mmCIF file of C-alpha atoms in Angstrom:
data_model
loop_
_atom_site.group_PDB
_atom_site.id
_atom_site.type_symbol
_atom_site.label_atom_id
_atom_site.label_comp_id
_atom_site.label_asym_id
_atom_site.label_seq_id
_atom_site.Cartn_x
_atom_site.Cartn_y
_atom_site.Cartn_z
ATOM 1 C CA MET A 1 89.744 77.340 134.389
ATOM 2 C CA ASN A 2 88.091 74.003 132.198
ATOM 3 C CA SER A 3 85.222 75.313 132.112
ATOM 4 C CA LEU A 4 85.715 78.593 130.759
ATOM 5 C CA PHE A 5 87.642 77.485 128.363
ATOM 6 C CA GLU A 6 84.435 74.883 127.454
ATOM 7 C CA ARG A 7 82.074 77.449 126.941
ATOM 8 C CA VAL A 8 84.188 79.413 124.572
ATOM 9 C CA HIS A 9 84.515 76.723 122.652
ATOM 10 C CA ARG A 10 80.878 76.614 122.813
ATOM 11 C CA LEU A 11 80.594 79.530 121.871
ATOM 12 C CA ASP A 12 82.855 79.723 119.212
ATOM 13 C CA THR A 13 81.449 76.336 117.921
ATOM 14 C CA LEU A 14 78.271 78.101 117.535
ATOM 15 C CA ALA A 15 79.237 81.100 115.609
ATOM 16 C CA PHE A 16 81.248 78.973 113.530
ATOM 17 C CA LEU A 17 78.177 76.955 112.923
ATOM 18 C CA TRP A 18 75.595 80.597 112.678
ATOM 19 C CA LEU A 19 78.299 81.206 109.805
ATOM 20 C CA HIS A 20 78.852 78.187 107.942
ATOM 21 C CA VAL A 21 75.664 76.570 107.859
ATOM 22 C CA THR A 22 73.080 79.490 107.702
ATOM 23 C CA LYS A 23 75.314 81.914 105.630
ATOM 24 C CA ARG A 24 76.590 79.898 103.224
ATOM 25 C CA PHE A 25 79.210 82.101 101.941
ATOM 26 C CA PRO A 26 80.142 81.588 98.334
ATOM 27 C CA TYR A 27 82.942 83.546 98.611
ATOM 28 C CA ARG A 28 85.208 80.327 98.203
ATOM 29 C CA LYS A 29 88.041 81.575 95.690
ATOM 30 C CA SER A 30 88.306 85.060 97.454
ATOM 31 C CA VAL A 31 88.412 84.201 100.454
ATOM 32 C CA ARG A 32 90.987 81.728 99.771
ATOM 33 C CA TRP A 33 92.959 84.308 97.552
ATOM 34 C CA ILE A 34 93.082 86.383 101.115
ATOM 35 C CA SER A 35 94.028 84.040 103.270
ATOM 36 C CA ARG A 36 96.878 82.922 100.470
ATOM 37 C CA THR A 37 98.375 86.571 101.228
ATOM 38 C CA GLY A 38 99.358 85.940 104.432
ATOM 39 C CA ASP A 39 101.520 83.162 103.429
ATOM 40 C CA GLY A 40 104.013 85.127 104.305
ATOM 41 C CA HIS A 41 105.609 85.860 100.981
ATOM 42 C CA LEU A 42 104.271 89.118 100.691
ATOM 43 C CA TYR A 43 105.564 90.191 104.518
ATOM 44 C CA VAL A 44 109.283 88.694 102.943
ATOM 45 C CA LEU A 45 109.021 90.827 99.654
ATOM 46 C CA ALA A 46 107.721 93.991 101.186
ATOM 47 C CA ALA A 47 110.359 93.765 103.731
ATOM 48 C CA ILE A 48 113.168 93.437 101.266
ATOM 49 C CA ALA A 49 111.481 96.237 98.993
ATOM 50 C CA ILE A 50 111.234 98.944 102.459
ATOM 51 C CA ALA A 51 114.825 97.917 102.784
ATOM 52 C CA LEU A 52 115.843 98.632 99.355
ATOM 53 C CA MET A 53 113.916 102.057 99.170
ATOM 54 C CA GLU A 54 114.605 103.143 102.971
ATOM 55 C CA PRO A 55 117.642 101.783 103.867
ATOM 56 C CA GLN A 56 117.767 103.663 107.477
ATOM 57 C CA SER A 57 114.296 103.178 108.861
ATOM 58 C CA GLY A 58 114.127 100.346 106.729
ATOM 59 C CA THR A 59 116.911 98.424 108.592
ATOM 60 C CA ALA A 60 114.727 99.013 111.376
ATOM 61 C CA PHE A 61 111.962 98.158 110.462
ATOM 62 C CA VAL A 62 113.360 94.469 109.150
ATOM 63 C CA MET A 63 115.669 94.042 112.459
ATOM 64 C CA ALA A 64 111.925 94.623 114.847
ATOM 65 C CA GLY A 65 110.614 92.124 112.421
ATOM 66 C CA ALA A 66 112.797 89.469 112.447
ATOM 67 C CA ILE A 67 112.787 89.894 116.603
ATOM 68 C CA ALA A 68 109.053 89.908 116.344
ATOM 69 C CA TYR A 69 108.485 86.942 113.873
ATOM 70 C CA THR A 70 110.837 84.742 115.805
ATOM 71 C CA LEU A 71 109.332 85.593 118.958
ATOM 72 C CA ASP A 72 106.098 85.441 117.058
ATOM 73 C CA VAL A 73 106.880 81.189 115.743
ATOM 74 C CA SER A 74 108.360 80.406 118.814
ATOM 75 C CA LEU A 75 105.064 81.195 121.318
ATOM 76 C CA TYR A 76 103.033 80.071 118.134
ATOM 77 C CA LEU A 77 104.525 76.549 118.394
ATOM 78 C CA VAL A 78 104.533 76.270 122.204
ATOM 79 C CA LEU A 79 100.835 77.410 122.511
ATOM 80 C CA LYS A 80 99.655 74.947 119.642
ATOM 81 C CA ASN A 81 101.007 72.299 120.862
ATOM 82 C CA ALA A 82 100.807 72.717 124.815
ATOM 83 C CA ILE A 83 96.538 73.507 123.794
ATOM 84 C CA LYS A 84 96.169 71.182 121.062
ATOM 85 C CA ARG A 85 92.700 72.736 120.039
ATOM 86 C CA ASP A 86 91.542 70.201 117.417
ATOM 87 C CA ARG A 87 90.231 72.734 113.559
ATOM 88 C CA PRO A 88 86.414 72.320 113.728
ATOM 89 C CA ALA A 89 86.375 69.853 110.267
ATOM 90 C CA MET A 90 87.547 67.112 112.980
ATOM 91 C CA LYS A 91 84.981 68.600 116.053
ATOM 92 C CA ILE A 92 82.054 68.766 113.926
ATOM 93 C CA ASP A 93 81.462 65.105 112.501
ATOM 94 C CA PHE A 94 79.070 66.860 109.024
ATOM 95 C CA TYR A 95 82.010 70.208 108.620
ATOM 96 C CA GLU A 96 84.195 69.910 106.174
ATOM 97 C CA ALA A 97 86.881 72.363 106.007
ATOM 98 C CA TRP A 98 87.360 74.294 102.321
ATOM 99 C CA ILE A 99 91.550 73.989 102.408
ATOM 100 C CA THR A 100 93.488 71.688 104.184
ATOM 101 C CA PRO A 101 95.598 72.910 107.044
ATOM 102 C CA SER A 102 99.534 72.915 107.343
ATOM 103 C CA ASP A 103 99.007 71.546 110.619
ATOM 104 C CA GLN A 104 96.636 69.710 113.434
ATOM 105 C CA PHE A 105 95.903 72.320 115.906
ATOM 106 C CA SER A 106 93.898 75.482 115.553
ATOM 107 C CA PHE A 107 94.332 77.524 118.834
ATOM 108 C CA PRO A 108 96.072 80.698 117.351
ATOM 109 C CA SER A 109 95.699 81.213 113.958
ATOM 110 C CA GLY A 110 99.116 81.739 113.023
ATOM 111 C CA HIS A 111 98.184 83.596 109.798
ATOM 112 C CA THR A 112 96.731 86.258 111.766
ATOM 113 C CA ALA A 113 99.006 86.261 114.373
ATOM 114 C CA ALA A 114 101.792 87.421 111.202
ATOM 115 C CA ALA A 115 99.106 89.698 109.507
ATOM 116 C CA PHE A 116 98.514 91.293 112.828
ATOM 117 C CA LEU A 117 102.250 91.535 113.654
ATOM 118 C CA PHE A 118 102.930 93.028 110.073
ATOM 119 C CA ALA A 119 100.315 95.599 110.441
ATOM 120 C CA ALA A 120 101.688 96.491 113.477
ATOM 121 C CA LEU A 121 105.044 97.930 112.443
ATOM 122 C CA ILE A 122 103.768 99.021 109.365
ATOM 123 C CA ALA A 123 101.685 101.527 111.817
ATOM 124 C CA SER A 124 104.648 102.011 113.668
ATOM 125 C CA PHE A 125 107.026 103.110 111.197
ATOM 126 C CA TYR A 126 105.282 104.175 107.882
ATOM 127 C CA PRO A 127 101.237 105.246 110.223
ATOM 128 C CA ALA A 128 99.586 106.975 107.039
ATOM 129 C CA PHE A 129 99.407 102.453 105.737
ATOM 130 C CA ALA A 130 97.806 101.743 108.741
ATOM 131 C CA LEU A 131 94.623 101.623 108.552
ATOM 132 C CA PRO A 132 94.896 99.248 105.237
ATOM 133 C CA CYS A 133 96.964 96.904 106.502
ATOM 134 C CA TYR A 134 94.818 96.592 109.527
ATOM 135 C CA LEU A 135 91.845 96.056 107.523
ATOM 136 C CA TRP A 136 93.646 93.515 105.261
ATOM 137 C CA ALA A 137 95.077 91.784 108.756
ATOM 138 C CA SER A 138 91.531 90.963 109.973
ATOM 139 C CA LEU A 139 90.362 90.114 106.384
ATOM 140 C CA ILE A 140 93.250 87.195 106.711
ATOM 141 C CA GLY A 141 91.631 86.270 109.701
ATOM 142 C CA ALA A 142 87.902 86.324 108.662
ATOM 143 C CA SER A 143 89.673 84.612 105.870
ATOM 144 C CA ARG A 144 90.605 81.880 108.096
ATOM 145 C CA VAL A 145 86.803 81.331 109.686
ATOM 146 C CA LEU A 146 85.375 81.396 106.549
ATOM 147 C CA LEU A 147 87.479 78.355 105.598
ATOM 148 C CA GLY A 148 86.862 76.761 107.383
ATOM 149 C CA VAL A 149 90.007 75.945 109.628
ATOM 150 C CA HIS A 150 89.907 78.238 112.419
ATOM 151 C CA TYR A 151 86.814 79.296 115.440
ATOM 152 C CA PRO A 152 86.967 83.269 115.971
ATOM 153 C CA SER A 153 88.328 83.117 119.279
ATOM 154 C CA ASP A 154 91.510 81.611 117.452
ATOM 155 C CA ILE A 155 91.696 84.626 115.392
ATOM 156 C CA ALA A 156 91.042 86.930 118.685
ATOM 157 C CA ALA A 157 94.670 84.992 120.197
ATOM 158 C CA GLY A 158 96.152 84.968 116.663
ATOM 159 C CA ALA A 159 95.202 89.124 116.733
ATOM 160 C CA LEU A 160 96.641 89.830 120.293
ATOM 161 C CA LEU A 161 99.701 87.211 120.129
ATOM 162 C CA GLY A 162 101.017 88.622 116.444
ATOM 163 C CA SER A 163 100.369 92.728 117.954
ATOM 164 C CA GLY A 164 102.258 91.819 121.015
ATOM 165 C CA ALA A 165 105.465 90.261 119.200
ATOM 166 C CA ALA A 166 105.329 93.401 117.590
ATOM 167 C CA LEU A 167 105.667 95.435 120.574
ATOM 168 C CA VAL A 168 108.438 93.442 121.677
ATOM 169 C CA GLY A 169 110.199 93.748 118.961
ATOM 170 C CA LEU A 170 109.680 97.378 118.301
ATOM 171 C CA TYR A 171 110.644 97.703 122.210
ATOM 172 C CA LEU A 172 113.735 95.269 121.781
ATOM 173 C CA ALA A 173 115.256 96.724 118.386
ATOM 174 C CA PRO A 174 116.757 100.109 119.485
ATOM 175 C CA LEU A 175 117.931 98.180 122.253
ATOM 176 C CA LEU A 176 119.699 95.660 120.124
ATOM 177 C CA ARG A 177 121.445 97.844 117.760
ATOM 178 C CA SER A 178 122.409 100.207 120.354
ATOM 179 C CA THR A 179 124.041 97.809 122.170
ATOM 180 C CA PRO A 180 128.109 97.796 121.012
ATOM 181 C CA GLY A 181 128.843 94.080 119.617
ATOM 182 C CA VAL A 182 126.029 93.305 118.859
ATOM 183 C CA LEU A 183 125.181 93.254 115.358
#
């Protein structure tokens, strides 16, 4: 199993270096802005707006989101601290990231997990907005690689983590609402 991780890391590093060394993207400000939209503030504002505009389905949206986000953050912290994958700038001697990450380890991408969690919730409650939300979530993931704080597989793992947590939240929220004495 260790050799599988080594191969994935080697491919990740090659893809990362190809992107940063051969392509040299000049879009630092726009990439940084896209990444910042995934910091969490917009999720809270959107949840409040949805709850205020649509009390019935908005409450269900917020409940599913709270369950999903709790699971997402819990698994994110467990994975990040169990795997302890160094960020690209720590592993690649000649590379310096464009931003300072909020923590030491890179796997999985928390920004990407939260963005895909939010996109999955929107897709479930408001399918007409699914495509733009998934595109936005994908841009957040790509921005994290372009900013130099994640490898591509960190993004894939974050997308899976967030999507999976959203599915669990969507499944559990109606069960909790229908259980007497709970909420």
